[in-house]
PDB file of C-alpha atoms in Angstrom:
ATOM      1  CA  MET A1168     137.664  86.624  83.740  1.00  0.00           C
ATOM      2  CA  LYS A1169     137.834  84.300  81.083  1.00  0.00           C
ATOM      3  CA  LEU A1170     134.785  82.204  80.676  1.00  0.00           C
ATOM      4  CA  GLN A1171     133.877  79.048  78.910  1.00  0.00           C
ATOM      5  CA  ILE A1172     130.207  78.534  78.714  1.00  0.00           C
ATOM      6  CA  ILE A1173     128.657  75.500  79.305  1.00  0.00           C
ATOM      7  CA  LYS A1174     125.174  76.732  79.458  1.00  0.00           C
ATOM      8  CA  GLN A1175     121.681  78.886  79.709  1.00  0.00           C
ATOM      9  CA  LEU A1176     120.493  78.517  83.563  1.00  0.00           C
ATOM     10  CA  SER A1177     117.743  81.316  83.194  1.00  0.00           C
ATOM     11  CA  ARG A1178     115.479  82.918  80.152  1.00  0.00           C
ATOM     12  CA  SER A1179     114.687  86.210  82.021  1.00  0.00           C
ATOM     13  CA  SER A1180     115.859  89.308  81.091  1.00  0.00           C
ATOM     14  CA  ASN A1181     119.220  88.827  83.174  1.00  0.00           C
ATOM     15  CA  LYS A1182     121.191  86.487  80.912  1.00  0.00           C
ATOM     16  CA  VAL A1183     121.948  83.818  83.837  1.00  0.00           C
ATOM     17  CA  CYS A1184     124.671  81.333  82.094  1.00  0.00           C
ATOM     18  CA  LEU A1185     127.416  78.230  83.637  1.00  0.00           C
ATOM     19  CA  ALA A1186     130.511  78.800  82.951  1.00  0.00           C
ATOM     20  CA  LYS A1187     133.885  77.201  83.920  1.00  0.00           C
ATOM     21  CA  ASN A1188     136.610  79.775  84.508  1.00  0.00           C
ATOM     22  CA  GLU A1189     140.181  78.998  83.677  1.00  0.00           C
ATOM     23  CA  ASN A1190     141.142  76.818  86.553  1.00  0.00           C
ATOM     24  CA  ASN A1191     138.554  75.369  84.803  1.00  0.00           C
ATOM     25  CA  VAL A1192     136.396  75.952  87.870  1.00  0.00           C
ATOM     26  CA  LEU A1193     132.875  76.277  88.005  1.00  0.00           C
ATOM     27  CA  VAL A1194     130.727  79.761  88.305  1.00  0.00           C
ATOM     28  CA  VAL A1195     127.727  81.622  87.769  1.00  0.00           C
ATOM     29  CA  LEU A1196     128.130  84.320  84.912  1.00  0.00           C
ATOM     30  CA  LYS A1197     124.626  87.244  85.466  1.00  0.00           C
ATOM     31  CA  LYS A1198     124.119  89.711  83.027  1.00  0.00           C
ATOM     32  CA  TYR A1199     122.055  92.917  83.197  1.00  0.00           C
ATOM     33  CA  GLN A1200     119.399  94.995  81.483  1.00  0.00           C
ATOM     34  CA  ASP A1201     119.839  98.082  84.354  1.00  0.00           C
ATOM     35  CA  SER A1202     122.510  99.223  87.008  1.00  0.00           C
ATOM     36  CA  ALA A1203     119.565  99.519  89.551  1.00  0.00           C
ATOM     37  CA  THR A1204     119.324  95.540  89.405  1.00  0.00           C
ATOM     38  CA  LEU A1205     122.534  95.192  89.524  1.00  0.00           C
ATOM     39  CA  LYS A1206     123.451  97.230  92.564  1.00  0.00           C
ATOM     40  CA  ILE A1207     120.452  95.497  94.803  1.00  0.00           C
ATOM     41  CA  GLU A1208     121.376  91.973  93.954  1.00  0.00           C
ATOM     42  CA  THR A1209     125.681  92.412  94.468  1.00  0.00           C
ATOM     43  CA  THR A1210     124.499  94.235  97.459  1.00  0.00           C
ATOM     44  CA  ILE A1211     122.578  91.801  99.026  1.00  0.00           C
ATOM     45  CA  LEU A1212     124.772  89.205  97.915  1.00  0.00           C
ATOM     46  CA  ASN A1213     127.983  90.419  99.234  1.00  0.00           C
ATOM     47  CA  GLN A1214     126.047  90.363 102.530  1.00  0.00           C
ATOM     48  CA  LEU A1215     124.491  87.390 102.928  1.00  0.00           C
ATOM     49  CA  SER A1216     127.127  85.172 101.257  1.00  0.00           C
ATOM     50  CA  ILE A1217     129.380  86.377 104.399  1.00  0.00           C
ATOM     51  CA  SER A1218     126.878  84.461 106.666  1.00  0.00           C
ATOM     52  CA  GLY A1219     127.251  81.146 104.474  1.00  0.00           C
ATOM     53  CA  TYR A1220     123.656  81.599 102.638  1.00  0.00           C
ATOM     54  CA  ALA A1221     124.224  82.795  99.235  1.00  0.00           C
ATOM     55  CA  PRO A1222     126.804  82.407  97.005  1.00  0.00           C
ATOM     56  CA  LYS A1223     130.313  84.534  97.130  1.00  0.00           C
ATOM     57  CA  ILE A1224     131.095  87.597  94.541  1.00  0.00           C
ATOM     58  CA  VAL A1225     134.101  87.096  92.367  1.00  0.00           C
ATOM     59  CA  GLU A1226     134.155  88.911  90.027  1.00  0.00           C
ATOM     60  CA  MET A1227     131.995  92.589  88.746  1.00  0.00           C
ATOM     61  CA  GLY A1228     131.497  94.858  85.801  1.00  0.00           C
ATOM     62  CA  GLU A1229     129.436  97.453  84.767  1.00  0.00           C
ATOM     63  CA  ASP A1230     126.791  95.844  83.663  1.00  0.00           C
ATOM     64  CA  TYR A1231     127.376  91.553  84.911  1.00  0.00           C
ATOM     65  CA  ILE A1232     128.982  89.538  88.573  1.00  0.00           C
ATOM     66  CA  ILE A1233     130.542  86.239  87.958  1.00  0.00           C
ATOM     67  CA  TYR A1234     129.537  84.193  91.483  1.00  0.00           C
ATOM     68  CA  GLU A1235     130.381  80.241  92.795  1.00  0.00           C
ATOM     69  CA  TYR A1236     128.346  77.974  91.697  1.00  0.00           C
ATOM     70  CA  ILE A1237     126.712  76.483  94.565  1.00  0.00           C
ATOM     71  CA  GLU A1238     125.976  72.088  93.706  1.00  0.00           C
ATOM     72  CA  GLY A1239     122.483  71.021  95.598  1.00  0.00           C
ATOM     73  CA  ASP A1240     119.229  69.936  95.053  1.00  0.00           C
ATOM     74  CA  LEU A1241     116.509  73.085  93.954  1.00  0.00           C
ATOM     75  CA  LEU A1242     114.006  73.264  97.132  1.00  0.00           C
ATOM     76  CA  LYS A1243     111.815  73.092  93.686  1.00  0.00           C
ATOM     77  CA  ASP A1244     112.478  69.758  93.069  1.00  0.00           C
ATOM     78  CA  LYS A1245     112.874  68.014  97.170  1.00  0.00           C
ATOM     79  CA  PHE A1246     109.166  69.816  97.398  1.00  0.00           C
ATOM     80  CA  THR A1247     108.281  68.090  94.417  1.00  0.00           C
ATOM     81  CA  LEU A1248     110.101  64.057  95.427  1.00  0.00           C
ATOM     82  CA  TYR A1249     108.928  65.292  99.494  1.00  0.00           C
ATOM     83  CA  THR A1250     105.143  66.207  98.154  1.00  0.00           C
ATOM     84  CA  MET A1251     105.033  63.241  95.813  1.00  0.00           C
ATOM     85  CA  SER A1252     105.647  60.879  98.597  1.00  0.00           C
ATOM     86  CA  ASP A1253     104.120  62.075 101.339  1.00  0.00           C
ATOM     87  CA  ASN A1254     106.927  62.595 103.007  1.00  0.00           C
ATOM     88  CA  PHE A1255     105.738  64.775 105.668  1.00  0.00           C
ATOM     89  CA  GLU A1256     109.592  65.070 107.912  1.00  0.00           C
ATOM     90  CA  GLY A1257     110.301  65.597 104.851  1.00  0.00           C
ATOM     91  CA  LEU A1258     108.561  68.403 104.283  1.00  0.00           C
ATOM     92  CA  ILE A1259     109.137  69.787 107.864  1.00  0.00           C
ATOM     93  CA  ARG A1260     112.697  69.938 107.338  1.00  0.00           C
ATOM     94  CA  LEU A1261     111.844  72.293 104.575  1.00  0.00           C
ATOM     95  CA  ALA A1262     110.334  74.434 105.826  1.00  0.00           C
ATOM     96  CA  ASN A1263     112.781  74.914 108.365  1.00  0.00           C
ATOM     97  CA  GLU A1264     115.693  75.662 105.655  1.00  0.00           C
ATOM     98  CA  LEU A1265     114.090  78.206 104.164  1.00  0.00           C
ATOM     99  CA  SER A1266     113.109  79.800 106.721  1.00  0.00           C
ATOM    100  CA  VAL A1267     116.590  80.146 108.690  1.00  0.00           C
ATOM    101  CA  PHE A1268     117.446  81.218 105.552  1.00  0.00           C
ATOM    102  CA  LEU A1269     114.887  83.705 105.062  1.00  0.00           C
ATOM    103  CA  GLN A1270     115.061  84.844 108.680  1.00  0.00           C
ATOM    104  CA  ILE A1271     118.196  85.782 107.634  1.00  0.00           C
ATOM    105  CA  PHE A1272     118.316  87.274 104.961  1.00  0.00           C
ATOM    106  CA  TYR A1273     115.611  89.929 106.792  1.00  0.00           C
ATOM    107  CA  SER A1274     118.346  90.680 109.698  1.00  0.00           C
ATOM    108  CA  LEU A1275     120.485  91.981 107.024  1.00  0.00           C
ATOM    109  CA  ALA A1276     118.948  92.887 103.773  1.00  0.00           C
ATOM    110  CA  ASP A1277     118.277  96.344 105.569  1.00  0.00           C
ATOM    111  CA  GLY A1278     114.772  96.298 104.771  1.00  0.00           C
ATOM    112  CA  TYR A1279     113.781  94.043 101.873  1.00  0.00           C
ATOM    113  CA  ILE A1280     111.628  91.822 100.667  1.00  0.00           C
ATOM    114  CA  VAL A1281     112.666  88.245  98.311  1.00  0.00           C
ATOM    115  CA  LYS A1282     109.083  89.292  96.835  1.00  0.00           C
ATOM    116  CA  ASP A1283     109.387  86.799  93.774  1.00  0.00           C
ATOM    117  CA  ILE A1284     108.680  83.264  96.128  1.00  0.00           C
ATOM    118  CA  SER A1285     110.163  80.807  93.290  1.00  0.00           C
ATOM    119  CA  PHE A1286     111.090  77.169  94.994  1.00  0.00           C
ATOM    120  CA  ASP A1287     113.918  77.874  91.758  1.00  0.00           C
ATOM    121  CA  ASN A1288     115.435  80.624  93.812  1.00  0.00           C
ATOM    122  CA  PHE A1289     116.929  78.293  96.376  1.00  0.00           C
ATOM    123  CA  ILE A1290     119.348  75.472  96.589  1.00  0.00           C
ATOM    124  CA  ILE A1291     119.851  73.172  98.862  1.00  0.00           C
ATOM    125  CA  LYS A1292     122.657  71.210 100.262  1.00  0.00           C
ATOM    126  CA  ASP A1293     123.613  69.980 103.189  1.00  0.00           C
ATOM    127  CA  GLY A1294     120.603  70.729 105.312  1.00  0.00           C
ATOM    128  CA  ARG A1295     121.461  74.357 104.232  1.00  0.00           C
ATOM    129  CA  CYS A1296     119.152  76.337 102.037  1.00  0.00           C
ATOM    130  CA  TYR A1297     120.623  79.327  99.413  1.00  0.00           C
ATOM    131  CA  GLY A1298     119.563  82.066  98.119  1.00  0.00           C
ATOM    132  CA  ILE A1299     120.717  83.144  94.447  1.00  0.00           C
ATOM    133  CA  ASP A1300     118.430  85.202  93.402  1.00  0.00           C
ATOM    134  CA  TYR A1301     116.746  88.844  94.044  1.00  0.00           C
ATOM    135  CA  ASP A1302     116.620  90.781  90.338  1.00  0.00           C
ATOM    136  CA  SER A1303     112.970  91.345  92.579  1.00  0.00           C
ATOM    137  CA  ALA A1304     113.937  92.170  95.722  1.00  0.00           C
ATOM    138  CA  GLU A1305     112.323  95.461  96.780  1.00  0.00           C
ATOM    139  CA  GLU A1306     111.271  97.777  99.759  1.00  0.00           C
ATOM    140  CA  GLY A1307     108.414  95.663 102.024  1.00  0.00           C
ATOM    141  CA  LEU A1308     107.372  93.711 104.710  1.00  0.00           C
ATOM    142  CA  GLN A1309     107.651  89.754 105.680  1.00  0.00           C
ATOM    143  CA  TYR A1310     104.398  88.686 105.572  1.00  0.00           C
ATOM    144  CA  THR A1311     104.492  89.276 101.679  1.00  0.00           C
ATOM    145  CA  ASP A1312     107.137  86.312 101.690  1.00  0.00           C
ATOM    146  CA  LEU A1313     105.584  84.438 103.610  1.00  0.00           C
ATOM    147  CA  ALA A1314     102.073  84.547 101.639  1.00  0.00           C
ATOM    148  CA  GLY A1315     104.782  83.806  98.441  1.00  0.00           C
ATOM    149  CA  VAL A1316     105.839  80.926  99.928  1.00  0.00           C
ATOM    150  CA  ILE A1317     102.600  79.627 100.888  1.00  0.00           C
ATOM    151  CA  ALA A1318     100.468  81.035  97.383  1.00  0.00           C
ATOM    152  CA  TYR A1319     103.437  78.638  95.370  1.00  0.00           C
ATOM    153  CA  ALA A1320     103.611  75.490  97.639  1.00  0.00           C
ATOM    154  CA  VAL A1321      99.520  74.676  96.889  1.00  0.00           C
ATOM    155  CA  SER A1322     100.279  76.026  93.468  1.00  0.00           C
ATOM    156  CA  ASN A1323     103.284  72.989  92.170  1.00  0.00           C
ATOM    157  CA  CYS A1324     102.645  70.519  94.890  1.00  0.00           C
ATOM    158  CA  ALA A1325     103.088  67.219  93.430  1.00  0.00           C
ATOM    159  CA  GLY A1326     100.459  65.632  94.584  1.00  0.00           C
ATOM    160  CA  SER A1327      96.648  67.404  96.129  1.00  0.00           C
ATOM    161  CA  ILE A1328      97.083  70.559  97.835  1.00  0.00           C
ATOM    162  CA  TYR A1329      96.716  69.282 101.035  1.00  0.00           C
ATOM    163  CA  SER A1330     100.002  67.138 100.704  1.00  0.00           C
ATOM    164  CA  SER A1331     101.150  70.664 101.387  1.00  0.00           C
ATOM    165  CA  PHE A1332     100.369  71.448 104.373  1.00  0.00           C
ATOM    166  CA  PRO A1333     103.665  70.246 106.555  1.00  0.00           C
ATOM    167  CA  PHE A1334     104.870  72.726 104.471  1.00  0.00           C
ATOM    168  CA  ILE A1335     102.932  75.375 104.921  1.00  0.00           C
ATOM    169  CA  VAL A1336     101.953  74.936 109.036  1.00  0.00           C
ATOM    170  CA  GLN A1337     105.288  74.523 109.609  1.00  0.00           C
ATOM    171  CA  MET A1338     106.339  77.882 107.934  1.00  0.00           C
ATOM    172  CA  LEU A1339     104.072  79.232 109.705  1.00  0.00           C
ATOM    173  CA  LYS A1340     104.580  78.130 113.085  1.00  0.00           C
ATOM    174  CA  ASN A1341     108.513  79.202 112.743  1.00  0.00           C
ATOM    175  CA  PHE A1342     107.309  83.086 111.901  1.00  0.00           C
ATOM    176  CA  ARG A1343     104.619  83.121 114.541  1.00  0.00           C
ATOM    177  CA  CYS A1344     102.444  83.436 112.184  1.00  0.00           C
ATOM    178  CA  LYS A1345      98.148  82.676 111.846  1.00  0.00           C
ATOM    179  CA  MET A1346      96.684  81.802 108.487  1.00  0.00           C
ATOM    180  CA  ILE A1347      94.118  84.708 108.859  1.00  0.00           C
ATOM    181  CA  ASP A1348      96.785  87.027 108.577  1.00  0.00           C
ATOM    182  CA  ILE A1349      97.772  85.987 105.355  1.00  0.00           C
ATOM    183  CA  ILE A1350      95.213  84.546 103.622  1.00  0.00           C
ATOM    184  CA  ASN A1351      93.682  88.477 101.608  1.00  0.00           C
ATOM    185  CA  GLU A1352      97.805  88.196 100.139  1.00  0.00           C
ATOM    186  CA  VAL A1353      97.706  84.079  99.332  1.00  0.00           C
ATOM    187  CA  LYS A1354      94.027  85.364  98.079  1.00  0.00           C
ATOM    188  CA  ILE A1355      95.838  87.984  95.406  1.00  0.00           C
ATOM    189  CA  ILE A1356      98.898  85.431  94.531  1.00  0.00           C
ATOM    190  CA  LEU A1357      96.666  82.905  93.421  1.00  0.00           C
ATOM    191  CA  ASN A1358      94.799  85.237  91.927  1.00  0.00           C
ATOM    192  CA  ASN A1359      97.382  86.745  90.213  1.00  0.00           C
ATOM    193  CA  SER A1360      99.126  83.665  89.060  1.00  0.00           C
ATOM    194  CA  LYS A1361      96.293  82.355  87.284  1.00  0.00           C
ATOM    195  CA  LYS A1362      97.318  77.947  87.924  1.00  0.00           C
ATOM    196  CA  ILE A1363      94.634  77.184  90.397  1.00  0.00           C
ATOM    197  CA  MET A1364      90.823  77.005  89.147  1.00  0.00           C
ATOM    198  CA  ASN A1365      88.993  77.136  92.179  1.00  0.00           C
ATOM    199  CA  VAL A1366      90.598  79.686  94.806  1.00  0.00           C
ATOM    200  CA  ASP A1367      88.041  80.186  97.221  1.00  0.00           C
ATOM    201  CA  SER A1368      87.999  76.431  97.506  1.00  0.00           C
ATOM    202  CA  VAL A1369      91.800  76.501  98.674  1.00  0.00           C
ATOM    203  CA  LEU A1370      91.952  79.674 101.117  1.00  0.00           C
ATOM    204  CA  ASN A1371      88.596  77.890 102.185  1.00  0.00           C
ATOM    205  CA  ASP A1372      91.456  74.430 103.428  1.00  0.00           C
ATOM    206  CA  LEU A1373      94.290  76.776 104.272  1.00  0.00           C
ATOM    207  CA  LEU A1374      91.909  79.211 107.031  1.00  0.00           C
ATOM    208  CA  MET A1375      90.943  75.736 108.689  1.00  0.00           C
ATOM    209  CA  ILE A1376      95.024  74.207 109.172  1.00  0.00           C
ATOM    210  CA  ASP A1377      96.229  73.585 112.396  1.00  0.00           C
ATOM    211  CA  ASP A1378      97.993  71.240 115.208  1.00  0.00           C
ATOM    212  CA  LYS A1379      95.012  70.218 115.542  1.00  0.00           C
ATOM    213  CA  ASN A1380      93.395  69.250 112.811  1.00  0.00           C
ATOM    214  CA  LEU A1381      95.735  68.862 110.440  1.00  0.00           C
ATOM    215  CA  SER A1382      95.782  65.393 110.159  1.00  0.00           C
ATOM    216  CA  LYS A1383      92.199  65.424 109.253  1.00  0.00           C
ATOM    217  CA  PHE A1384      94.221  67.134 105.839  1.00  0.00           C
ATOM    218  CA  LEU A1385      96.518  64.459 105.210  1.00  0.00           C
ATOM    219  CA  GLN A1386      93.984  61.699 105.322  1.00  0.00           C
ATOM    220  CA  LYS A1387      92.146  62.827 102.102  1.00  0.00           C
TER     221      LYS A1387
END
C-alpha cells in the first residue's frame, strides 16, 4: 500500500504515523522494533476490532501494521476538560465508557491486561471508547489496570485531585471493587511516576471516598 505520511503521532520505540492511502483515506502506520510486540498487538487488535472497540488492521508486514484511523477525542482531553470544569456527569460518563471497553478487552484478550494505562491511548467517539495502543499488554490481573486508571486520574486531573473523584468512584462501582483492595498497587504506581509529591496524603483521601461522603470532597 502506497502511503503519504502526514505526521508522526508517537515518539515511542515503535514509530506511529498518520498517513493517507492512495484513495486519500486516513490510516495509521505503526512500525515495530521487535516481532513479539507486533504479534501481541495484532492479535489483540484483531480480537477487539471484531467487537467494534478497536481500529481494524488493513495491512500487515514483517515489522509494521496499517490500521484504520478513528477520528474522535482523546480520553485524556475529555478528562482534562471535565475535571477543569467540574463536569461530574461527564466524568461519570467517561468512567462508564472506559469500563465497557476494559470489560470487553478482558473478555477477549485471553488473560492479558492493558498495563500501560495512559488516557492518550484511548479515543472517545459517539459514546464509545476505543483502545489504540497495546505495546505494553501482558498477562496479569485486572485490578492492576484499575489501579493504573486511578493513579493516572489523580495525577492528571486539571483541578484539585478531588475533581477526579466522581470518575474514580464510578470506576470502582463498575468493577465492584473497593479502594482498600487496590490501594497498595495505586501507591506503587504513584511512587514510580513521581508526578505527585504528597503521595501518602493522596492515598488517605482516596481511602475515604465512597458514595456517602463523596459530596464532602467535591465541596473542597
